[in-house]
Each structure stands twice: as structure tokens, then as C-alpha cells.
Amino acid sequence: MEIPIKEENRIIRGGLIRTPRDDRDFQLGNITKLPKIEELPDNFVLSPLAIKNQLQSDFCSAFASCYASEIQEEVELEPSWSFAVSKMLSGDVDEFGQDLRTAAKVLTKFGSIKKTDSPYSLENKDDYFLRHIENWPKELFEKA
């Protein structure tokens, strides 16, 4: 089954949904002193553990959040599970894409699973199957 793309998501050009405004949001510069632009290096590289391919899926928020976590955890993670959990949290399993706040909430509230612990990925299941958390083994929540 193909997930329809809402017109407002076409404007963004992909599966990333605009993060809804929340009065609790704050700017990083409000809680810590930020460096001046000229003090930052001209370039830097965050080397990935593995090159990932989200294929034609709308899982970009999960791929990005898992990548950011992999840098810290130093273990390859499975973004498809994280995307399914994000859909569980937002309650919009059939809506195309996800916002970054919900993607980050998966990591802080539930954690993530190692790629080696995952029975599924976009390599062996389609995105419609993967986005539904009820298709995933329940014990993965304990592993996360």
C-alpha cells in the first residue's frame, strides 16, 4: 500500500514534517553561551559507522536521529524500528513522514535497537510493514 503525501509535505520535499510549535521549546543560546562563528573550524567530519539508504521510504527522521545517536553509542542502529515507534507515539501511522521532535522522543523515551538485534529492515520488508509497530517483536522495547 502506498502512503499518500500531503500537499504541505510536498513543499518540504520529503518525509520530514514541520515540527509543531511548542511553548516549551527554547533556543540553545538561552541556556549556554554559543561560540562565535569565527571561532568554529572551517570544516569537520562526523564519520558514519555505515552508509545507510532509506530507499523510497519516508523514514528520514529516524535515519537522521539514529545516525546522530550512533556517533555517541558507537554501534549501528535500526532506523526502521525507531520510525515505527515514532508512528506509535504520534498516532499517525498512515501519514507520510514524521517531525524531528517525535523522532528524538523515541530515543529519549524508549531508546533504539542495534541493527544486529533487528529481524527487519528496508532490505527485507517494505515501508508499509515496517511503519506498524504491531509487526515488530514486543521484546525489542526491552532491548532498546
Tab-separated table of N, CA and C in Angstrom:
chain	number	residue	atom	x	y	z
A	1	MET	N	0.838	-1.175	0.000
A	1	MET	CA	0.000	0.000	0.000
A	1	MET	C	0.888	1.245	0.000
A	2	GLU	N	0.578	2.196	-0.836
A	2	GLU	CA	1.352	3.419	-0.907
A	2	GLU	C	0.763	4.463	0.028
A	3	ILE	N	1.629	5.138	0.787
A	3	ILE	CA	1.197	6.172	1.723
A	3	ILE	C	1.095	7.493	0.959
A	4	PRO	N	-0.063	8.167	0.997
A	4	PRO	CA	-0.197	9.433	0.262
A	4	PRO	C	0.605	10.554	0.926
A	5	ILE	N	1.166	11.427	0.113
A	5	ILE	CA	1.922	12.571	0.613
A	5	ILE	C	0.997	13.775	0.658
A	6	LYS	N	0.850	14.377	1.840
A	6	LYS	CA	0.039	15.587	1.966
A	6	LYS	C	0.710	16.728	1.210
A	7	GLU	N	-0.088	17.637	0.715
A	7	GLU	CA	0.434	18.753	-0.070
A	7	GLU	C	1.449	19.579	0.711
A	8	GLU	N	1.209	19.830	2.020
A	8	GLU	CA	2.162	20.632	2.795
A	8	GLU	C	3.509	19.930	2.947
A	9	ASN	N	3.534	18.594	2.865
A	9	ASN	CA	4.799	17.873	2.940
A	9	ASN	C	5.548	17.911	1.619
A	10	ARG	N	4.831	18.080	0.512
A	10	ARG	CA	5.491	18.214	-0.784
A	10	ARG	C	6.337	19.485	-0.821
A	11	ILE	N	5.889	20.509	-0.126
A	11	ILE	CA	6.623	21.769	-0.082
A	11	ILE	C	7.982	21.547	0.571
A	12	ILE	N	8.034	20.735	1.620
A	12	ILE	CA	9.289	20.446	2.317
A	12	ILE	C	10.158	19.529	1.458
A	13	ARG	N	9.567	18.803	0.558
A	13	ARG	CA	10.247	17.906	-0.369
A	13	ARG	C	10.723	16.617	0.295
A	14	GLY	N	9.864	15.942	0.986
A	14	GLY	CA	10.237	14.666	1.555
A	14	GLY	C	9.378	14.292	2.734
A	15	GLY	N	9.896	13.370	3.539
A	15	GLY	CA	9.137	12.841	4.645
A	15	GLY	C	9.266	13.609	5.942
A	16	LEU	N	10.091	14.651	5.958
A	16	LEU	CA	10.242	15.409	7.195
A	16	LEU	C	9.068	16.363	7.350
A	17	ILE	N	8.322	16.175	8.412
A	17	ILE	CA	7.168	17.019	8.701
A	17	ILE	C	7.634	18.182	9.572
A	18	ARG	N	7.106	19.353	9.322
A	18	ARG	CA	7.450	20.510	10.155
A	18	ARG	C	7.125	20.199	11.617
A	19	THR	N	8.061	20.527	12.495
A	19	THR	CA	7.862	20.292	13.917
A	19	THR	C	6.843	21.302	14.440
A	20	PRO	N	5.784	20.823	15.080
A	20	PRO	CA	4.786	21.762	15.607
A	20	PRO	C	5.398	22.662	16.679
A	21	ARG	N	4.955	23.893	16.738
A	21	ARG	CA	5.439	24.829	17.753
A	21	ARG	C	5.004	24.347	19.133
A	22	ASP	N	5.895	24.508	20.085
A	22	ASP	CA	5.613	24.144	21.468
A	22	ASP	C	6.190	25.258	22.336
A	23	ASP	N	5.384	25.805	23.227
A	23	ASP	CA	5.844	26.905	24.077
A	23	ASP	C	7.011	26.503	24.975
A	24	ARG	N	7.237	25.209	25.144
A	24	ARG	CA	8.358	24.744	25.966
A	24	ARG	C	9.670	24.727	25.190
A	25	ASP	N	9.619	24.914	23.861
A	25	ASP	CA	10.837	24.956	23.057
A	25	ASP	C	11.688	26.154	23.459
A	26	PHE	N	12.985	26.012	23.368
A	26	PHE	CA	13.885	27.109	23.664
A	26	PHE	C	15.058	27.060	22.700
A	27	GLN	N	15.733	28.155	22.570
A	27	GLN	CA	16.927	28.225	21.743
A	27	GLN	C	18.127	27.804	22.588
A	28	LEU	N	19.025	27.042	22.008
A	28	LEU	CA	20.199	26.569	22.730
A	28	LEU	C	20.967	27.727	23.353
A	29	GLY	N	21.044	28.841	22.663
A	29	GLY	CA	21.757	30.008	23.189
A	29	GLY	C	21.134	30.599	24.437
A	30	ASN	N	19.929	30.195	24.785
A	30	ASN	CA	19.299	30.685	26.014
A	30	ASN	C	19.786	29.949	27.255
A	31	ILE	N	20.410	28.780	27.088
A	31	ILE	CA	20.860	28.018	28.250
A	31	ILE	C	22.376	27.850	28.319
A	32	THR	N	23.073	28.203	27.253
A	32	THR	CA	24.528	28.099	27.251
A	32	THR	C	25.094	29.148	26.296
A	33	LYS	N	26.316	29.542	26.533
A	33	LYS	CA	26.946	30.525	25.657
A	33	LYS	C	27.440	29.812	24.399
A	34	LEU	N	27.005	30.309	23.256
A	34	LEU	CA	27.418	29.728	21.982
A	34	LEU	C	28.722	30.349	21.515
A	35	PRO	N	29.571	29.572	20.824
A	35	PRO	CA	30.812	30.157	20.303
A	35	PRO	C	30.510	31.127	19.165
A	36	LYS	N	31.426	32.028	18.930
A	36	LYS	CA	31.300	32.938	17.792
A	36	LYS	C	31.599	32.140	16.522
A	37	ILE	N	30.962	32.522	15.451
A	37	ILE	CA	31.135	31.820	14.180
A	37	ILE	C	32.611	31.725	13.804
A	38	GLU	N	33.348	32.798	13.980
A	38	GLU	CA	34.765	32.803	13.589
A	38	GLU	C	35.626	31.881	14.462
A	39	GLU	N	35.121	31.435	15.606
A	39	GLU	CA	35.859	30.510	16.476
A	39	GLU	C	35.674	29.052	16.061
A	40	LEU	N	34.705	28.795	15.197
A	40	LEU	CA	34.432	27.426	14.759
A	40	LEU	C	35.389	27.005	13.648
A	41	PRO	N	35.717	25.718	13.556
A	41	PRO	CA	36.578	25.264	12.458
A	41	PRO	C	35.882	25.462	11.109
A	42	ASP	N	36.678	25.596	10.068
A	42	ASP	CA	36.102	25.770	8.731
A	42	ASP	C	35.321	24.537	8.291
A	43	ASN	N	35.768	23.363	8.722
A	43	ASN	CA	35.041	22.135	8.376
A	43	ASN	C	35.369	21.047	9.394
A	44	PHE	N	34.529	20.046	9.418
A	44	PHE	CA	34.741	18.882	10.269
A	44	PHE	C	33.944	17.729	9.661
A	45	VAL	N	34.282	16.517	10.069
A	45	VAL	CA	33.629	15.335	9.515
A	45	VAL	C	33.156	14.451	10.662
A	46	LEU	N	31.899	14.064	10.604
A	46	LEU	CA	31.370	13.055	11.516
A	46	LEU	C	31.278	11.771	10.704
A	47	SER	N	32.195	10.861	10.926
A	47	SER	CA	32.253	9.647	10.113
A	47	SER	C	31.176	8.660	10.523
A	48	PRO	N	30.372	8.217	9.567
A	48	PRO	CA	29.314	7.250	9.885
A	48	PRO	C	29.898	5.857	10.128
A	49	LEU	N	29.160	5.062	10.911
A	49	LEU	CA	29.552	3.667	11.103
A	49	LEU	C	29.253	2.877	9.843
A	50	ALA	N	28.206	3.262	9.136
A	50	ALA	CA	27.815	2.600	7.894
A	50	ALA	C	27.019	3.598	7.061
A	51	ILE	N	27.105	3.464	5.760
A	51	ILE	CA	26.289	4.285	4.871
A	51	ILE	C	24.910	3.651	4.810
A	52	LYS	N	23.888	4.455	5.050
A	52	LYS	CA	22.519	3.946	5.087
A	52	LYS	C	21.753	4.429	3.858
A	53	ASN	N	20.749	3.651	3.475
A	53	ASN	CA	19.920	4.004	2.337
A	53	ASN	C	18.464	3.848	2.751
A	54	GLN	N	17.746	4.944	2.827
A	54	GLN	CA	16.342	4.870	3.212
A	54	GLN	C	15.449	4.517	2.036
A	55	LEU	N	16.057	4.235	0.896
A	55	LEU	CA	15.341	3.863	-0.323
A	55	LEU	C	14.252	4.889	-0.615
A	56	GLN	N	13.063	4.441	-0.974
A	56	GLN	CA	11.972	5.367	-1.292
A	56	GLN	C	11.059	5.587	-0.085
A	57	SER	N	11.530	5.275	1.111
A	57	SER	CA	10.705	5.412	2.308
A	57	SER	C	10.669	6.859	2.793
A	58	ASP	N	9.774	7.114	3.721
A	58	ASP	CA	9.657	8.430	4.361
A	58	ASP	C	10.264	8.400	5.759
A	59	PHE	N	11.270	7.568	5.963
A	59	PHE	CA	11.866	7.341	7.275
A	59	PHE	C	13.029	8.284	7.577
A	60	CYS	N	13.142	9.403	6.881
A	60	CYS	CA	14.316	10.270	7.018
A	60	CYS	C	14.543	10.743	8.453
A	61	SER	N	13.472	11.019	9.189
A	61	SER	CA	13.633	11.487	10.571
A	61	SER	C	14.292	10.412	11.434
A	62	ALA	N	13.911	9.169	11.234
A	62	ALA	CA	14.501	8.064	12.000
A	62	ALA	C	15.938	7.802	11.569
A	63	PHE	N	16.212	7.892	10.282
A	63	PHE	CA	17.580	7.699	9.810
A	63	PHE	C	18.490	8.779	10.403
A	64	ALA	N	18.018	10.028	10.414
A	64	ALA	CA	18.831	11.129	10.954
A	64	ALA	C	19.036	10.991	12.460
A	65	SER	N	17.974	10.676	13.206
A	65	SER	CA	18.107	10.581	14.660
A	65	SER	C	18.968	9.380	15.056
A	66	CYS	N	18.816	8.272	14.354
A	66	CYS	CA	19.661	7.104	14.651
A	66	CYS	C	21.125	7.391	14.313
A	67	TYR	N	21.357	8.087	13.205
A	67	TYR	CA	22.733	8.442	12.851
A	67	TYR	C	23.370	9.295	13.953
A	68	ALA	N	22.637	10.284	14.435
A	68	ALA	CA	23.164	11.147	15.498
A	68	ALA	C	23.468	10.329	16.758
A	69	SER	N	22.620	9.368	17.063
A	69	SER	CA	22.839	8.527	18.243
A	69	SER	C	24.004	7.556	18.038
A	70	GLU	N	24.169	7.069	16.818
A	70	GLU	CA	25.272	6.137	16.530
A	70	GLU	C	26.635	6.772	16.800
A	71	ILE	N	26.748	8.054	16.542
A	71	ILE	CA	28.014	8.756	16.791
A	71	ILE	C	28.378	8.646	18.271
A	72	GLN	N	27.386	8.762	19.128
A	72	GLN	CA	27.602	8.677	20.575
A	72	GLN	C	27.726	7.227	21.043
A	73	GLU	N	26.840	6.363	20.575
A	73	GLU	CA	26.779	4.978	21.053
A	73	GLU	C	27.851	4.079	20.437
A	74	GLU	N	28.344	4.463	19.279
A	74	GLU	CA	29.345	3.690	18.544
A	74	GLU	C	28.867	2.284	18.195
A	75	VAL	N	27.583	2.185	17.870
A	75	VAL	CA	27.010	0.921	17.409
A	75	VAL	C	25.957	1.257	16.360
A	76	GLU	N	25.857	0.431	15.321
A	76	GLU	CA	24.890	0.684	14.256
A	76	GLU	C	23.479	0.362	14.739
A	77	LEU	N	22.552	1.264	14.480
A	77	LEU	CA	21.166	1.143	14.948
A	77	LEU	C	20.220	0.877	13.777
A	78	GLU	N	19.006	0.429	14.100
A	78	GLU	CA	17.994	0.140	13.075
A	78	GLU	C	16.940	1.245	13.044
A	79	PRO	N	17.003	2.136	12.048
A	79	PRO	CA	16.057	3.247	11.987
A	79	PRO	C	14.617	2.830	11.693
A	80	SER	N	14.390	1.708	11.056
A	80	SER	CA	13.016	1.291	10.744
A	80	SER	C	12.206	1.052	12.012
A	81	TRP	N	12.820	0.461	13.035
A	81	TRP	CA	12.129	0.256	14.311
A	81	TRP	C	11.834	1.609	14.959
A	82	SER	N	12.820	2.499	14.931
A	82	SER	CA	12.613	3.828	15.508
A	82	SER	C	11.473	4.560	14.817
A	83	PHE	N	11.354	4.403	13.496
A	83	PHE	CA	10.271	5.061	12.779
A	83	PHE	C	8.924	4.482	13.209
A	84	ALA	N	8.843	3.165	13.359
A	84	ALA	CA	7.590	2.542	13.811
A	84	ALA	C	7.204	3.048	15.195
A	85	VAL	N	8.176	3.187	16.087
A	85	VAL	CA	7.888	3.706	17.430
A	85	VAL	C	7.438	5.163	17.345
A	86	SER	N	8.038	5.928	16.456
A	86	SER	CA	7.620	7.334	16.308
A	86	SER	C	6.181	7.420	15.814
A	87	LYS	N	5.790	6.516	14.947
A	87	LYS	CA	4.404	6.493	14.471
A	87	LYS	C	3.457	6.083	15.594
A	88	MET	N	3.900	5.181	16.459
A	88	MET	CA	3.111	4.806	17.629
A	88	MET	C	2.899	6.033	18.523
A	89	LEU	N	3.964	6.815	18.736
A	89	LEU	CA	3.874	7.996	19.590
A	89	LEU	C	2.962	9.066	19.001
A	90	SER	N	3.101	9.323	17.723
A	90	SER	CA	2.313	10.398	17.111
A	90	SER	C	0.894	9.964	16.769
A	91	GLY	N	0.676	8.661	16.679
A	91	GLY	CA	-0.663	8.160	16.387
A	91	GLY	C	-1.100	8.360	14.953
A	92	ASP	N	-0.154	8.667	14.082
A	92	ASP	CA	-0.499	8.917	12.680
A	92	ASP	C	0.222	7.942	11.751
A	93	VAL	N	0.052	6.658	12.017
A	93	VAL	CA	0.829	5.628	11.323
A	93	VAL	C	0.736	5.699	9.803
A	94	ASP	N	-0.374	6.133	9.268
A	94	ASP	CA	-0.521	6.171	7.816
A	94	ASP	C	-0.204	7.528	7.202
A	95	GLU	N	0.153	8.518	8.034
A	95	GLU	CA	0.553	9.812	7.487
A	95	GLU	C	2.003	9.722	7.027
A	96	PHE	N	2.284	10.318	5.900
A	96	PHE	CA	3.629	10.295	5.330
A	96	PHE	C	4.569	11.143	6.173
A	97	GLY	N	5.715	10.587	6.561
A	97	GLY	CA	6.757	11.326	7.253
A	97	GLY	C	6.578	11.441	8.756
A	98	GLN	N	7.486	12.221	9.365
A	98	GLN	CA	7.489	12.425	10.810
A	98	GLN	C	8.240	13.714	11.124
A	99	ASP	N	7.948	14.308	12.270
A	99	ASP	CA	8.675	15.511	12.687
A	99	ASP	C	9.861	15.122	13.572
A	100	LEU	N	10.834	16.028	13.675
A	100	LEU	CA	12.057	15.721	14.425
A	100	LEU	C	11.839	15.595	15.925
A	101	ARG	N	10.890	16.333	16.498
A	101	ARG	CA	10.643	16.229	17.933
A	101	ARG	C	10.198	14.810	18.290
A	102	THR	N	9.287	14.264	17.515
A	102	THR	CA	8.804	12.904	17.786
A	102	THR	C	9.918	11.896	17.551
A	103	ALA	N	10.727	12.099	16.526
A	103	ALA	CA	11.855	11.194	16.268
A	103	ALA	C	12.834	11.205	17.442
A	104	ALA	N	13.118	12.377	17.992
A	104	ALA	CA	14.024	12.477	19.136
A	104	ALA	C	13.396	11.879	20.390
A	105	LYS	N	12.082	12.025	20.526
A	105	LYS	CA	11.388	11.478	21.692
A	105	LYS	C	11.528	9.954	21.754
A	106	VAL	N	11.580	9.308	20.588
A	106	VAL	CA	11.786	7.850	20.558
A	106	VAL	C	13.085	7.501	21.264
A	107	LEU	N	14.148	8.226	20.936
A	107	LEU	CA	15.460	7.929	21.510
A	107	LEU	C	15.514	8.208	23.002
A	108	THR	N	14.857	9.278	23.446
A	108	THR	CA	14.929	9.627	24.860
A	108	THR	C	13.957	8.829	25.720
A	109	LYS	N	12.820	8.436	25.161
A	109	LYS	CA	11.818	7.724	25.945
A	109	LYS	C	11.982	6.194	25.880
A	110	PHE	N	12.373	5.686	24.712
A	110	PHE	CA	12.445	4.236	24.524
A	110	PHE	C	13.842	3.726	24.216
A	111	GLY	N	14.695	4.559	23.627
A	111	GLY	CA	15.995	4.100	23.170
A	111	GLY	C	15.907	3.636	21.734
A	112	SER	N	16.874	2.853	21.319
A	112	SER	CA	16.896	2.332	19.956
A	112	SER	C	17.457	0.920	19.992
A	113	ILE	N	17.296	0.229	18.890
A	113	ILE	CA	17.796	-1.148	18.849
A	113	ILE	C	18.991	-1.249	17.909
A	114	LYS	N	19.885	-2.157	18.244
A	114	LYS	CA	21.028	-2.418	17.384
A	114	LYS	C	20.541	-3.058	16.094
A	115	LYS	N	21.213	-2.732	15.014
A	115	LYS	CA	20.873	-3.334	13.721
A	115	LYS	C	20.944	-4.861	13.821
A	116	THR	N	21.915	-5.367	14.566
A	116	THR	CA	22.079	-6.827	14.696
A	116	THR	C	20.936	-7.477	15.481
A	117	ASP	N	20.186	-6.706	16.269
A	117	ASP	CA	19.047	-7.236	17.028
A	117	ASP	C	17.736	-7.155	16.251
A	118	SER	N	17.775	-6.548	15.084
A	118	SER	CA	16.550	-6.308	14.334
A	118	SER	C	16.246	-7.444	13.348
A	119	PRO	N	15.028	-7.995	13.415
A	119	PRO	CA	14.657	-9.019	12.439
A	119	PRO	C	14.287	-8.419	11.083
A	120	TYR	N	14.036	-7.108	11.048
A	120	TYR	CA	13.559	-6.451	9.827
A	120	TYR	C	14.367	-5.198	9.516
A	121	SER	N	14.298	-4.823	8.263
A	121	SER	CA	14.857	-3.558	7.786
A	121	SER	C	14.256	-3.306	6.407
A	122	LEU	N	14.610	-2.212	5.817
A	122	LEU	CA	14.144	-1.931	4.456
A	122	LEU	C	14.758	-2.888	3.437
A	123	GLU	N	15.742	-3.649	3.870
A	123	GLU	CA	16.356	-4.644	2.983
A	123	GLU	C	15.482	-5.887	2.818
A	124	ASN	N	14.598	-6.165	3.819
A	124	ASN	CA	13.794	-7.388	3.723
A	124	ASN	C	12.290	-7.186	3.907
A	125	LYS	N	11.854	-5.968	4.207
A	125	LYS	CA	10.427	-5.659	4.357
A	125	LYS	C	10.137	-4.317	3.706
A	126	ASP	N	8.881	-4.116	3.321
A	126	ASP	CA	8.540	-2.819	2.722
A	126	ASP	C	8.194	-1.806	3.811
A	127	ASP	N	8.161	-0.534	3.411
A	127	ASP	CA	7.956	0.535	4.390
A	127	ASP	C	6.571	0.485	5.025
A	128	TYR	N	5.575	-0.034	4.332
A	128	TYR	CA	4.235	-0.130	4.924
A	128	TYR	C	4.245	-1.126	6.094
A	129	PHE	N	4.893	-2.259	5.932
A	129	PHE	CA	5.009	-3.250	7.005
A	129	PHE	C	5.803	-2.663	8.175
A	130	LEU	N	6.913	-2.033	7.890
A	130	LEU	CA	7.830	-1.561	8.927
A	130	LEU	C	7.267	-0.434	9.784
A	131	ARG	N	6.394	0.402	9.252
A	131	ARG	CA	5.886	1.559	9.991
A	131	ARG	C	4.886	1.180	11.072
A	132	HIS	N	4.392	-0.040	11.057
A	132	HIS	CA	3.395	-0.507	12.027
A	132	HIS	C	4.097	-1.255	13.160
A	133	ILE	N	4.089	-0.671	14.356
A	133	ILE	CA	4.820	-1.248	15.492
A	133	ILE	C	4.300	-2.624	15.872
A	134	GLU	N	3.029	-2.909	15.588
A	134	GLU	CA	2.482	-4.229	15.923
A	134	GLU	C	3.117	-5.352	15.098
A	135	ASN	N	3.833	-5.019	14.034
A	135	ASN	CA	4.533	-6.032	13.241
A	135	ASN	C	5.894	-6.402	13.832
A	136	TRP	N	6.347	-5.636	14.792
A	136	TRP	CA	7.663	-5.842	15.386
A	136	TRP	C	7.542	-6.666	16.678
A	137	PRO	N	8.535	-7.512	16.982
A	137	PRO	CA	8.505	-8.249	18.253
A	137	PRO	C	8.499	-7.303	19.457
A	138	LYS	N	7.625	-7.556	20.407
A	138	LYS	CA	7.465	-6.688	21.588
A	138	LYS	C	8.735	-6.623	22.436
A	139	GLU	N	9.526	-7.697	22.446
A	139	GLU	CA	10.727	-7.725	23.280
A	139	GLU	C	11.795	-6.732	22.818
A	140	LEU	N	11.629	-6.150	21.652
A	140	LEU	CA	12.593	-5.142	21.200
A	140	LEU	C	12.546	-3.895	22.086
A	141	PHE	N	11.404	-3.624	22.716
A	141	PHE	CA	11.322	-2.494	23.644
A	141	PHE	C	12.261	-2.728	24.829
A	142	GLU	N	12.389	-3.961	25.279
A	142	GLU	CA	13.316	-4.257	26.384
A	142	GLU	C	14.770	-4.128	25.915
A	143	LYS	N	15.050	-4.552	24.693
A	143	LYS	CA	16.410	-4.437	24.173
A	143	LYS	C	16.816	-2.988	23.967
A	144	ALA	N	15.828	-2.151	23.592
A	144	ALA	CA	16.126	-0.739	23.355
A	144	ALA	C	16.535	-0.076	24.670
